[in-house]
Coordinates of C-alpha atoms and ligand atoms in Angstrom, one line a residue:
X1479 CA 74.2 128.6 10.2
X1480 CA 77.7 129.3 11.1
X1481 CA 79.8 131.2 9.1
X1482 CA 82.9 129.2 8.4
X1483 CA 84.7 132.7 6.5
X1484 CA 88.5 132.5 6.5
X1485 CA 90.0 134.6 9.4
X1486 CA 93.2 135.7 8.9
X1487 CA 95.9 134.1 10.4
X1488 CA 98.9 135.8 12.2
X1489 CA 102.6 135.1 12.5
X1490 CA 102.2 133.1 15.9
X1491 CA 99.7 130.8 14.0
X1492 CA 101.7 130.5 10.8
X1493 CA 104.7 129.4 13.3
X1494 CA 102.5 126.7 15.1
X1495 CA 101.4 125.5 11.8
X1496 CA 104.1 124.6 9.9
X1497 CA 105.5 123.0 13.5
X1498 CA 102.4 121.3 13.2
X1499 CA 103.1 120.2 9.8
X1500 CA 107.1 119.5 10.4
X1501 CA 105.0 116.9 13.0
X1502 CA 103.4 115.5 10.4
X1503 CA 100.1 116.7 11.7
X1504 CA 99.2 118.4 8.6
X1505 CA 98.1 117.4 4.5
X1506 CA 101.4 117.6 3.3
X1507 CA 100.1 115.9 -0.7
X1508 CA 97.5 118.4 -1.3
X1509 CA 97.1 122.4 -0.6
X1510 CA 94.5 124.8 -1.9
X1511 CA 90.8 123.8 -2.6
X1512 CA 90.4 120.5 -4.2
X1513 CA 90.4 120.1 -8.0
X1514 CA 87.2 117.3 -7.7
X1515 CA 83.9 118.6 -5.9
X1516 CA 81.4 116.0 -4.9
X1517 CA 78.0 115.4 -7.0
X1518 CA 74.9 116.9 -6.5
X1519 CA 73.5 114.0 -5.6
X1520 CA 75.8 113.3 -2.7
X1521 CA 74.6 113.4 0.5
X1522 CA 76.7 114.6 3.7
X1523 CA 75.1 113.2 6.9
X1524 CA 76.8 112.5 10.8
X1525 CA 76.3 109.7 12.6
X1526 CA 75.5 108.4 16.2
X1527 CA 74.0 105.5 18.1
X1528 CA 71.9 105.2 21.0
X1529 CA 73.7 103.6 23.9
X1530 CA 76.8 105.5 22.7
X1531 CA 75.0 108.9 23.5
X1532 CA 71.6 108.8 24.8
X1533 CA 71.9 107.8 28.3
X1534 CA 68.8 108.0 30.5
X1535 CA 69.5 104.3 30.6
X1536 CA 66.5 103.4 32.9
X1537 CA 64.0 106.3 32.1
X1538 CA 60.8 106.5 30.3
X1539 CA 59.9 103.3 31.2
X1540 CA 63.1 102.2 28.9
X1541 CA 64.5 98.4 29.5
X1542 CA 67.6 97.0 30.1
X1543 CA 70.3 96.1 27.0
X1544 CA 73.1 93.8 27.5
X1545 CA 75.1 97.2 27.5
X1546 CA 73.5 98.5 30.7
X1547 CA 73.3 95.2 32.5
X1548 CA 76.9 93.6 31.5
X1549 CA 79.0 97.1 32.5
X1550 CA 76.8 97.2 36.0
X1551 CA 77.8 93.7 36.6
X1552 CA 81.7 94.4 35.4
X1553 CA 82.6 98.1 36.0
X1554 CA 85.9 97.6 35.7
X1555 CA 85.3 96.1 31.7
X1556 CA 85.3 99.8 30.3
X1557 CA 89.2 101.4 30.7
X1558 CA 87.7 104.4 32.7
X1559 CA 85.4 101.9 34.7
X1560 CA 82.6 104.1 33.0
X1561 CA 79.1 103.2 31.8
X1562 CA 76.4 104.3 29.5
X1563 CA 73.8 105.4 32.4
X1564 CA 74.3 109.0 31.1
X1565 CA 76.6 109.1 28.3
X1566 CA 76.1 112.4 26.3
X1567 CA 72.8 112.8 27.7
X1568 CA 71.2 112.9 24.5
X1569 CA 67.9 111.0 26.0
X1570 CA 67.4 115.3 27.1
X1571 CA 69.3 117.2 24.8
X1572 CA 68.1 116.1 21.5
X1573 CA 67.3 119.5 20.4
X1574 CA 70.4 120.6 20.8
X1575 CA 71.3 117.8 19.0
X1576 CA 69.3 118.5 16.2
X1577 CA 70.4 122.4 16.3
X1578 CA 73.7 120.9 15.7
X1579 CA 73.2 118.6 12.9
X1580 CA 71.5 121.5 11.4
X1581 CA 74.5 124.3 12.1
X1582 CA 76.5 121.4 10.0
X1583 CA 74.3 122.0 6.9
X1584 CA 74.2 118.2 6.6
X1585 CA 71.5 116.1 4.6
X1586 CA 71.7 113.3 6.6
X1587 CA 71.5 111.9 10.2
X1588 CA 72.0 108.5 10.9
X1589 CA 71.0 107.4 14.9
X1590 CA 69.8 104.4 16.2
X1591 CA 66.9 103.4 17.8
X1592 CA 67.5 101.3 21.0
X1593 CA 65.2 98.2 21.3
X1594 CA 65.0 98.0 24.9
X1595 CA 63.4 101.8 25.0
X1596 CA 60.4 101.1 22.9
X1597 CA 60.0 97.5 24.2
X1598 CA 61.5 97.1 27.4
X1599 CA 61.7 92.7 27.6
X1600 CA 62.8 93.2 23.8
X1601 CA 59.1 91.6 23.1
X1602 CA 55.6 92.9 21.2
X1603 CA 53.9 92.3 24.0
X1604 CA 54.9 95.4 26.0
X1605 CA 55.1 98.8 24.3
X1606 CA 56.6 101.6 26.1
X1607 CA 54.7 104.6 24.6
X1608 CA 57.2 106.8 25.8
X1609 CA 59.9 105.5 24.1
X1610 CA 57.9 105.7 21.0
X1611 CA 57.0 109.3 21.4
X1612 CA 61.0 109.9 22.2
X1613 CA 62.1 108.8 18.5
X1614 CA 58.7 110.1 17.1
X1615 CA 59.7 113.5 17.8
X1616 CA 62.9 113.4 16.9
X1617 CA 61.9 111.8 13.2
X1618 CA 59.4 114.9 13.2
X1619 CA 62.0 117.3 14.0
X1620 CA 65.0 116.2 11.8
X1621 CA 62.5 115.5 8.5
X1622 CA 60.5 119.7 9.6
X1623 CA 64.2 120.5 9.1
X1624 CA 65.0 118.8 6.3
X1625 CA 67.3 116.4 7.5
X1626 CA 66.8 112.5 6.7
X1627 CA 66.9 110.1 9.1
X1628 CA 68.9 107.3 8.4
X1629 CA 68.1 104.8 11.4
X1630 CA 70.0 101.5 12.5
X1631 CA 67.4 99.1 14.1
X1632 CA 70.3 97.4 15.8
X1633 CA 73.5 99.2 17.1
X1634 CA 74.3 96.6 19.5
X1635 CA 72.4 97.1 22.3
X1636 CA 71.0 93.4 22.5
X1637 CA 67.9 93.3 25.1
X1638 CA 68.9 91.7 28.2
X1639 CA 66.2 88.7 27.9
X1640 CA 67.4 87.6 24.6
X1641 CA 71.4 87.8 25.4
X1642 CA 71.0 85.7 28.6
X1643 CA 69.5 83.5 25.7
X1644 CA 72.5 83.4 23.3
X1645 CA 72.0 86.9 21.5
X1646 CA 72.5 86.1 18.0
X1647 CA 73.6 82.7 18.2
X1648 CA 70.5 81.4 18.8
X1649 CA 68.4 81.2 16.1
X1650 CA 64.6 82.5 17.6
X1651 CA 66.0 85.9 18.1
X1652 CA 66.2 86.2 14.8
X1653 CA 61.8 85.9 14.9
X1654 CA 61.8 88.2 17.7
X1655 CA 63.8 91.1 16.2
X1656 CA 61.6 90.7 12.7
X1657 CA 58.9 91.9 15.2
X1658 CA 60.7 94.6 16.4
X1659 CA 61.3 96.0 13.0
X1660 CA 57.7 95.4 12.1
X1661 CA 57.0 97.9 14.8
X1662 CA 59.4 100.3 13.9
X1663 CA 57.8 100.5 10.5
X1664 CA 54.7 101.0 11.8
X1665 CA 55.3 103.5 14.0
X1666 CA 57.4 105.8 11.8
X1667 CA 58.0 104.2 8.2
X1668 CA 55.6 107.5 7.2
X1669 CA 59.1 109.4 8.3
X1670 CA 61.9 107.2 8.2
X1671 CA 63.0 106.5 4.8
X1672 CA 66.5 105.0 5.0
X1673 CA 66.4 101.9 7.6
X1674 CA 69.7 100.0 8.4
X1675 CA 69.0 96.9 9.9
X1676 CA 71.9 96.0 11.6
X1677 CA 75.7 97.5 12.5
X1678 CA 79.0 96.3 11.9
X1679 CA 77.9 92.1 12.3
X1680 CA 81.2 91.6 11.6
X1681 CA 82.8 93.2 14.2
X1682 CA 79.9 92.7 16.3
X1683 CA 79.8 88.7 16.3
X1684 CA 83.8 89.0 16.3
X1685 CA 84.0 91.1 19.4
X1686 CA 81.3 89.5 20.9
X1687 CA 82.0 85.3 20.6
X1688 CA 85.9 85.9 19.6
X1689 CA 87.9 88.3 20.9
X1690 CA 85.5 89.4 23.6
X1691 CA 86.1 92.9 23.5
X1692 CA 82.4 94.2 23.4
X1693 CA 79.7 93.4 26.3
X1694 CA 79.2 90.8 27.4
X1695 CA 82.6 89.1 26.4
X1696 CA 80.6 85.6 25.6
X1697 CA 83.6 83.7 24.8
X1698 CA 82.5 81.2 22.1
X1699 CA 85.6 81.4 19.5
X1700 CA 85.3 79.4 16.0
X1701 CA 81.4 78.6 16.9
X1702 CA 80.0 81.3 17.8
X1703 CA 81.2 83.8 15.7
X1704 CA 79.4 81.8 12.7
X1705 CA 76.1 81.1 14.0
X1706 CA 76.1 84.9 15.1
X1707 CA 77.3 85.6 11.4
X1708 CA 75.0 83.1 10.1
X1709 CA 71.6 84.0 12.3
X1710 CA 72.7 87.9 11.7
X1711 CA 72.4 87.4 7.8
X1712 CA 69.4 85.5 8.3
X1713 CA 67.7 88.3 10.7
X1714 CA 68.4 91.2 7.9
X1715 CA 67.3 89.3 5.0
X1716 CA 64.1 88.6 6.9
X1717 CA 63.6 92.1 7.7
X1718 CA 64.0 93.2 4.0
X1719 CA 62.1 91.2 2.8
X1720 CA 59.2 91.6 5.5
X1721 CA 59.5 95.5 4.2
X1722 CA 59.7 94.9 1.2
X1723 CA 56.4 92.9 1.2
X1724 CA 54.2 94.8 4.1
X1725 CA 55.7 98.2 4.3
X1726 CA 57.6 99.3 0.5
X1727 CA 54.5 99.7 -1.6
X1728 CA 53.2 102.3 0.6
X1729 CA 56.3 103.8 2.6
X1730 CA 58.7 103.6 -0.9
X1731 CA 61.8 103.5 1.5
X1732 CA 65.4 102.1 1.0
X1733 CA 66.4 99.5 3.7
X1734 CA 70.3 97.9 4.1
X1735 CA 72.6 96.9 6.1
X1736 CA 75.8 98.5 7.2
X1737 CA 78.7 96.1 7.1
X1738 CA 82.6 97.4 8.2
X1739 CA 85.8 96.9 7.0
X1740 CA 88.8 97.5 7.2
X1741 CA 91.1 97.6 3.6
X1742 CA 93.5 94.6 3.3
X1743 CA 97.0 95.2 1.9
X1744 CA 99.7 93.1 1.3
X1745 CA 102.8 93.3 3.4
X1746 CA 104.8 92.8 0.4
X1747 CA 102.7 93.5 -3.0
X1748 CA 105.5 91.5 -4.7
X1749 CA 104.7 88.1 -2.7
X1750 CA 101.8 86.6 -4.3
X1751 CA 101.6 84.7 -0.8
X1752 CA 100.9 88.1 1.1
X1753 CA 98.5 89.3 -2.0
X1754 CA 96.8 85.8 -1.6
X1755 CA 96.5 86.5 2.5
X1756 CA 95.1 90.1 1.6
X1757 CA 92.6 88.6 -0.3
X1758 CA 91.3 85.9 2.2
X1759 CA 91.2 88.6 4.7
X1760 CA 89.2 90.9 2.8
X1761 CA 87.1 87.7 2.1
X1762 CA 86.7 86.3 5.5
X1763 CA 86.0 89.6 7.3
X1764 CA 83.8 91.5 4.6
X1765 CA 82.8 89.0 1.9
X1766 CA 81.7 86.8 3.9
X1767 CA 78.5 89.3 4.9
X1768 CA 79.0 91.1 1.2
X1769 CA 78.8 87.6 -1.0
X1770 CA 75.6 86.4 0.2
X1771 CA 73.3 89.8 -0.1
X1772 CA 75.6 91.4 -3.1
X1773 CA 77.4 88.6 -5.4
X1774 CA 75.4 87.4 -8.5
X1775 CA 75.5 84.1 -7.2
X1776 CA 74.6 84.6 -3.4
X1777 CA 75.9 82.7 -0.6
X1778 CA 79.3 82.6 1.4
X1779 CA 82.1 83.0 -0.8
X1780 CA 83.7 80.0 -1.9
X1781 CA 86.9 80.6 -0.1
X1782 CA 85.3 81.3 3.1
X1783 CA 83.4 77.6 2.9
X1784 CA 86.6 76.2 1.6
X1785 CA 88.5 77.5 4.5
X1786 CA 86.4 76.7 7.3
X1787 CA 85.3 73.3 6.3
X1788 CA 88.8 72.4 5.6
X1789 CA 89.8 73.6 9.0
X1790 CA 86.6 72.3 10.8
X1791 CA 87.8 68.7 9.1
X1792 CA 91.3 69.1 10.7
X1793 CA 90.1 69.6 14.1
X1794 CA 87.5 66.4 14.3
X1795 CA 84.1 68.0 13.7
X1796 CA 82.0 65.9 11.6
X1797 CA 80.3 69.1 10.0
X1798 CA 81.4 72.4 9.3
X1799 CA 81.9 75.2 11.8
X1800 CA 79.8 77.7 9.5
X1801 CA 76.4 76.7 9.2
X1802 CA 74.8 75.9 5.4
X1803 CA 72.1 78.4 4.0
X1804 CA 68.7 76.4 2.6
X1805 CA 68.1 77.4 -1.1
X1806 CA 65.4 79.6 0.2
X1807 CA 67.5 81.5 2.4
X1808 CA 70.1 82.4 -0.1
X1809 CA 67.5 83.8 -2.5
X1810 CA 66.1 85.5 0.4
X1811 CA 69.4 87.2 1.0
X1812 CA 70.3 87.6 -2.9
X1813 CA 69.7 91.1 -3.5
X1814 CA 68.6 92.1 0.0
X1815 CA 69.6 95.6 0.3
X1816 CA 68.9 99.4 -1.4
X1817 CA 72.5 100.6 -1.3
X1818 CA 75.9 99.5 0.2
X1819 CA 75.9 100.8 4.1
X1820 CA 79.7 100.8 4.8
X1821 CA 81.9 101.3 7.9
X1822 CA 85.6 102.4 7.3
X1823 CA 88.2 103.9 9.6
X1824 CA 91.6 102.6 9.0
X1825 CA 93.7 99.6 7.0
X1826 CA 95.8 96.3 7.6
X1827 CA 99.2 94.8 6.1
X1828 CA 98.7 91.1 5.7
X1829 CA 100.7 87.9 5.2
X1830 CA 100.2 84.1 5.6
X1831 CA 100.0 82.7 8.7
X1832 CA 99.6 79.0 10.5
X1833 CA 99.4 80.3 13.9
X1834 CA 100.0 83.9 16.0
X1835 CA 99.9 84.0 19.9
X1836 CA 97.1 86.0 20.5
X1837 CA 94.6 83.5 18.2
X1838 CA 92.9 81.0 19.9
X1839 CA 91.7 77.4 18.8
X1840 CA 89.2 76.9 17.2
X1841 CA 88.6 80.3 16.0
X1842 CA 87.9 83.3 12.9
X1843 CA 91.5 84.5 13.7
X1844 CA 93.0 80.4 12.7
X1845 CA 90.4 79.8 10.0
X1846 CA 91.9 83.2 8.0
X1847 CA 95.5 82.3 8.7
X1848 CA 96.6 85.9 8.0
X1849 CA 99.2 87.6 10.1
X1850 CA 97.4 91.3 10.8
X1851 CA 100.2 94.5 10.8
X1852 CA 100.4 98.2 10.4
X1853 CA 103.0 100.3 8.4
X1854 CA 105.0 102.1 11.0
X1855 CA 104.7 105.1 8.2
X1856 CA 101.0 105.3 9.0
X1857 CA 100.2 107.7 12.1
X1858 CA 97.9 106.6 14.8
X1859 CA 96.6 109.9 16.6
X1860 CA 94.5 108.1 19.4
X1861 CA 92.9 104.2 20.2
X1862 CA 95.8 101.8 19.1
X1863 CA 93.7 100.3 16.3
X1864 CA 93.2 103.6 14.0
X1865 CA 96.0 104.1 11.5
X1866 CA 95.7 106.7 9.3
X1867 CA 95.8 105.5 5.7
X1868 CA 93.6 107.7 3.8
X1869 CA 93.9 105.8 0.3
X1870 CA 92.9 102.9 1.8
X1871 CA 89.1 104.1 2.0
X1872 CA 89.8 104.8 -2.6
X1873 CA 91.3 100.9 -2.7
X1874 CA 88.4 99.8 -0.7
X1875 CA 85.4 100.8 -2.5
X1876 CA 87.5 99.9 -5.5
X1877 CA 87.4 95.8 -4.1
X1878 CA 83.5 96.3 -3.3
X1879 CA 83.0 97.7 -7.1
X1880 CA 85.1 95.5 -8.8
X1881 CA 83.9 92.3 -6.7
X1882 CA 79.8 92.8 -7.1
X1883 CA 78.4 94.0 -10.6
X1884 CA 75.1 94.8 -8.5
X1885 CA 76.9 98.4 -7.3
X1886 CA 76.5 99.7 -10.4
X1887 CA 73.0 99.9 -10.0
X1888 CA 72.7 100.7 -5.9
X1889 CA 75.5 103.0 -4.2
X1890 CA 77.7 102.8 -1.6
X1891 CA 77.2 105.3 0.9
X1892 CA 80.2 105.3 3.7
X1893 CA 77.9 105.5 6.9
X1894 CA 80.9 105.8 9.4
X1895 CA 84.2 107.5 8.9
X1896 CA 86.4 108.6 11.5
X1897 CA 89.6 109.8 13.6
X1898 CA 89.9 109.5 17.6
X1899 CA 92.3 111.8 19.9
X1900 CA 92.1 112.5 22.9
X1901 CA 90.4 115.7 23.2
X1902 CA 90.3 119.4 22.8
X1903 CA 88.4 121.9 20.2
X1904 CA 91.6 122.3 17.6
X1905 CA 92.0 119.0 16.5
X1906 CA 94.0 119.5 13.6
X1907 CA 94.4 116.0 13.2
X1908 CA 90.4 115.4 12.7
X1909 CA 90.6 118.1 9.8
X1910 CA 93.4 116.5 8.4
X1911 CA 91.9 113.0 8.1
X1912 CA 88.5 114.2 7.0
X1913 CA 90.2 116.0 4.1
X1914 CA 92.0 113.5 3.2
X1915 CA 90.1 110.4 3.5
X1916 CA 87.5 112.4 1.9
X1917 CA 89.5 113.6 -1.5
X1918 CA 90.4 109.5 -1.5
X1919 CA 86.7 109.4 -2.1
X1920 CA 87.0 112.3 -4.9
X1921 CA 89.3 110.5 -6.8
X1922 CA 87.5 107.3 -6.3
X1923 CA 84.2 108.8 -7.4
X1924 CA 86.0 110.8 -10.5
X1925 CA 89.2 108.8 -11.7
X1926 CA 88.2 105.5 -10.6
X1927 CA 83.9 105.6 -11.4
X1928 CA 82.8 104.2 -7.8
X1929 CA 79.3 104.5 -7.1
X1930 CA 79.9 106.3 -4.1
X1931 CA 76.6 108.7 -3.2
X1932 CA 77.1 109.4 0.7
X1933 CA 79.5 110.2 3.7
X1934 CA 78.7 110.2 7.1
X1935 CA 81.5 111.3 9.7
X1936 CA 81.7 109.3 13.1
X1937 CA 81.0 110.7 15.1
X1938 CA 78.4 114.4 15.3
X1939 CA 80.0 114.3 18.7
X1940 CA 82.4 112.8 21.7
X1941 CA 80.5 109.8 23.2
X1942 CA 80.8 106.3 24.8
X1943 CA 83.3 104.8 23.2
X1944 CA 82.3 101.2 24.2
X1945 CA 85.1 99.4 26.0
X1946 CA 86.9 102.5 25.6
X1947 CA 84.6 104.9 27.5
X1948 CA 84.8 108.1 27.5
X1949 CA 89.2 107.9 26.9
X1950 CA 89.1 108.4 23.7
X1951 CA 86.8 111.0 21.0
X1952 CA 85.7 111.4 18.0
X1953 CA 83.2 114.2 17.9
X1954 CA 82.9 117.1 15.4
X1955 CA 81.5 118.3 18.9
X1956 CA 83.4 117.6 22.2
X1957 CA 80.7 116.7 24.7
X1958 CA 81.8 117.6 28.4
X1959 CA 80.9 114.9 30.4
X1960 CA 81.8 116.2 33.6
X1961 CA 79.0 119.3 33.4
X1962 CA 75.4 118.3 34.6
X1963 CA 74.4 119.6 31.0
X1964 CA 77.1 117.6 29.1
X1965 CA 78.1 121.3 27.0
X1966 CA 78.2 120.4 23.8
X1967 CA 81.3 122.5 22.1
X1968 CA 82.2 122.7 17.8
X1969 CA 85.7 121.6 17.2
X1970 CA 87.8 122.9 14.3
X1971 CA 86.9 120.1 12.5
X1972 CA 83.1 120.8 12.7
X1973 CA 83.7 124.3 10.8
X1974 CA 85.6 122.4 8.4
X1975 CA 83.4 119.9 7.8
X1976 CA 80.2 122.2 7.3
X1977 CA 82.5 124.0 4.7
X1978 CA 83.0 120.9 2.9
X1979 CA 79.4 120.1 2.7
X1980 CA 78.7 123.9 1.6
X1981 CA 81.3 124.2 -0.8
X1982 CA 80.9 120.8 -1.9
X1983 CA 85.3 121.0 -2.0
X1984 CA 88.0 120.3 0.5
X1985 CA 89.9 122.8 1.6
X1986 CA 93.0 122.0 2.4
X1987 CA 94.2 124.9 3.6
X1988 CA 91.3 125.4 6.2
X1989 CA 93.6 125.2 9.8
X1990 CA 95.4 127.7 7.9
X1991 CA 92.6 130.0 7.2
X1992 CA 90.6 129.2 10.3
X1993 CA 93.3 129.6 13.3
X1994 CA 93.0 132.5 15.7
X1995 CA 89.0 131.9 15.2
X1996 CA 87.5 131.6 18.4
X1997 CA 85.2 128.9 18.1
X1998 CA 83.3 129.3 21.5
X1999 CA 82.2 132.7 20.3
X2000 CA 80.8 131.2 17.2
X2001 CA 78.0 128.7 19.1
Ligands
BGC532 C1 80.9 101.3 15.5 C2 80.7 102.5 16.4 C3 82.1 102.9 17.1 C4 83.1 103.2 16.0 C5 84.4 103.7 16.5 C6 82.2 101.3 14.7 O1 82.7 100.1 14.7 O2 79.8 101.2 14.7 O3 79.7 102.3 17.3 O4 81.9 103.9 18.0 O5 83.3 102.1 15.2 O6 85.0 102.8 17.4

């Protein structure tokens, strides 16, 4: 373990932070150690995913995802024309990995298995036993030290075969991904007992179909963003329920979903127009993966059908844009999950909108008709899409609480949370967020009653940053990805965070305490 004791701070430091803090780089609301501490029962955990740090893209018999092939094909698609081939090298340094997650004094580690390295074509009908043994020891090794493995079947990193095919748009993947999980299970449901089925489908199938900012850019705006919704619902609620049948009885694990979102806000709280937009965002971005696996009633939400069949009418189509569920399949999906996997990292302004430049036709973007802004109040320390707005992550689990009865019963546990920068061991910025984002979730838990039981930070360290490459971080470790040996190095907000998860408390006060340490020595 490290030892995160204050250091004393001298007269240079005490200069550079309140500069620091006149920059607004610094808690300015709250100072000392927080008045809330988290439960007992919460668990502290760090997140990854494979093609963001495991590299070794074509060894140990490992096959090709769309992630490998599509930035191979396009080098220039990344902003540092970069790739995945190596990325933080995990596929060989997974012990040091593990020594890290361990030095963090976390419960939890949530990583994701890639599909293509246990069966290369994506199929049953090739096993790469290598790839199995890879994840195997890893399970053994986190659960001998007492960490849990919470593992994401799908980060995605799509197997080539089935992209060329239509990736989730086409509806037989969803048969050939059941029999990937089925593996999974078999092979190491006697270890794993949290299982995500898929990440993010909402920014997935958005980035993928719509705005074509993740690989491999399809292009298929208004259509296929809702049979990639649609077929992406449909593949985790046959998982479930395929665990839940074959595997629960004997393995007793939890299995979800993790499902992102930003918090919607209205531009002007005193427009009932700009509430109304914040409300259809929320619902066409989050509800409409929430409603049909959380709500009483199941399904889309109401508003989401109204919208896009109303819209889908306009345009000509003689049936909706967003596909129907059968009874069977809303039943299926009713219910499907253990707990509440959610993704959170910064929030939107919204008002009504008929049309913006940037939104094409047909597509999610027109079918929302919400104008998306930031406050200029809310800093924005690295990738132009992360705002800092730490109450946003309170309001947000506030919406999922009030909106479905059922998370009174199964938590929420926040499985990504987040700053980038752009590099460098004393990100006081990191600290900063964590602390606050993370008391948001105090006073959610105490003042507010949100059945919040788990955090995990995004990311344990720097990696590929998708269509970002390697620009921008978000590591409690920097990674340094020009050494043959990728050096993995603690930031400041590493030492923070373990002392958070020892104390169970935020220090607010920690740069303070914790400048002039020399973190190096302290490997
Ligand atoms: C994804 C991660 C990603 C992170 C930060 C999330 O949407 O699940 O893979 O790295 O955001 O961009």
């Amino acid at each position: 373990m490290w030892s995160s004791s204050a250091v004393a701070p001298n007269t240079a430091v005490l200069l550079t932070l309140s500069l620091l803090q006149l920059a607004g780089g610094s808690s300015d609301v709250n100072s000392g150690i927080s008045n809330y501490s988290f439960p007992d029962d919460f668990i502290f955990g760090v997140s990854t995913a494979a093609f963001q740090i495991e590299g070794g893209w074509n060894e140990g018999g490992k096959g090709e995802s769309i992630w490998d092939t599509y930035l191979h094909e396009h080098p220039t698609v990344t902003k540092d024309h970069s790739n995945g081939d190596v990325a933080a090298d995990s596929y060989h340094h997974y012990m040091e990995d593990i020594e890290m997650i361990k030095k963090l004094g976390v419960q939890g580690y949530r990583m994701s298995i890639s599909w293509t390295r246990i069966l290369p074509n994506g199929t049953d009908n090739n096993i790469n036993q290598e790839g199995v043994k890879y994840y195997r020891t890893i399970f053994e090794e986190l659960v001998k030290a007492n960490i849990t493995p919470v593992v994401t079947l799908y980060h995605w990193d799509m197997p080539t075969p089935f992209m060329n095919l239509g990736g989730w748009t086409n509806a037989k993947v969803v048969d050939y991904f059941e029999d990937y999980a089925r593996l999974a299970f078999n092979l190491y449901g006697d270890l794993v007992k949290m299982w995500l089925t898929l990440n993010e489908p909402h920014f997935h199938c958005f980035s993928v179909y719509e705005t074509d900012v993740l690989a491999p850019a399809f292009n298929a705006p208004g259509l296929g963003v809702y049979l990639c919704t649609h077929n992406s619902l449909l593949a985790h609620a046959r998982v479930y329920r395929m665990y839940e049948k074959e595997f629960k009885p004997d393995q007793k694990g939890k299995v979800s979903i993790v499902l992102d979102a930003s918090m919607g806000l209205p531009k002007d709280p005193n427009k009932p127009e700009d509430v109304e937009a914040a409300e259809n965002y929320l619902q066409m971005n989050l509800g409409m993966f929430a409603h049909p696996i959380y709500s009483e009633e199941g399904d889309y939400p109401r508003v989401v059908r109204e919208k896009v069949n109303n819209m889908s009418r306009l345009q000509g189509y003689s049936r909706s844009r967003l596909p129907y569920f059968t009874d069977e399949e809303v039943t299926a999906l009713r219910g499907s999950a253990d707990f509440f996997g959610l993704n959170h990292y910064t929030s939107e302004l919204l008002s009504p909108s008929v049309m913006e430049p940037n939104w094409k036709v047909p597509s999610l973007a027109q079918d929302t008709g919400v104008k998306m802004e930031t406050d200029p109040s809310w800093p924005m320390p690295g990738a132009d899409w992360l705002y800092v707005y730490p109450p946003g992550i309170r309001k947000l689990v506030n919406w999922l609480q009030n909106n479905y009865k059922i998370l009174k019963k199964i938590p929420i546990i926040i499985t990504e949370n987040g700053l980038t920068d752009f590099g460098g061991t004393k990100d006081y910025d990191r600290v900063d967020y964590y602390n606050d984002y993370l008391y948001q979730l105090l006073l959610a838990i105490h003042e507010d009653g949100c059945n919040v039981k788990g955090y995990f930070c995004w990311s344990l360290m720097d990696d590929m940053e998708w269509g970002d490459g390697y620009t921008i971080k978000f590591g409690l470790y920097s990674v340094d990805f020009n050494s043959p040996n990728r050096t993995r190095t603690p930031k400041l907000s590493a030492y923070n965070y373990a002392n958070i998860v020892r104390t169970r408390r935020i220090d607010f006060d920690y740069i303070k305490r914790s400048e002039g340490l020399n973190t190096t020595a302290l490997k």
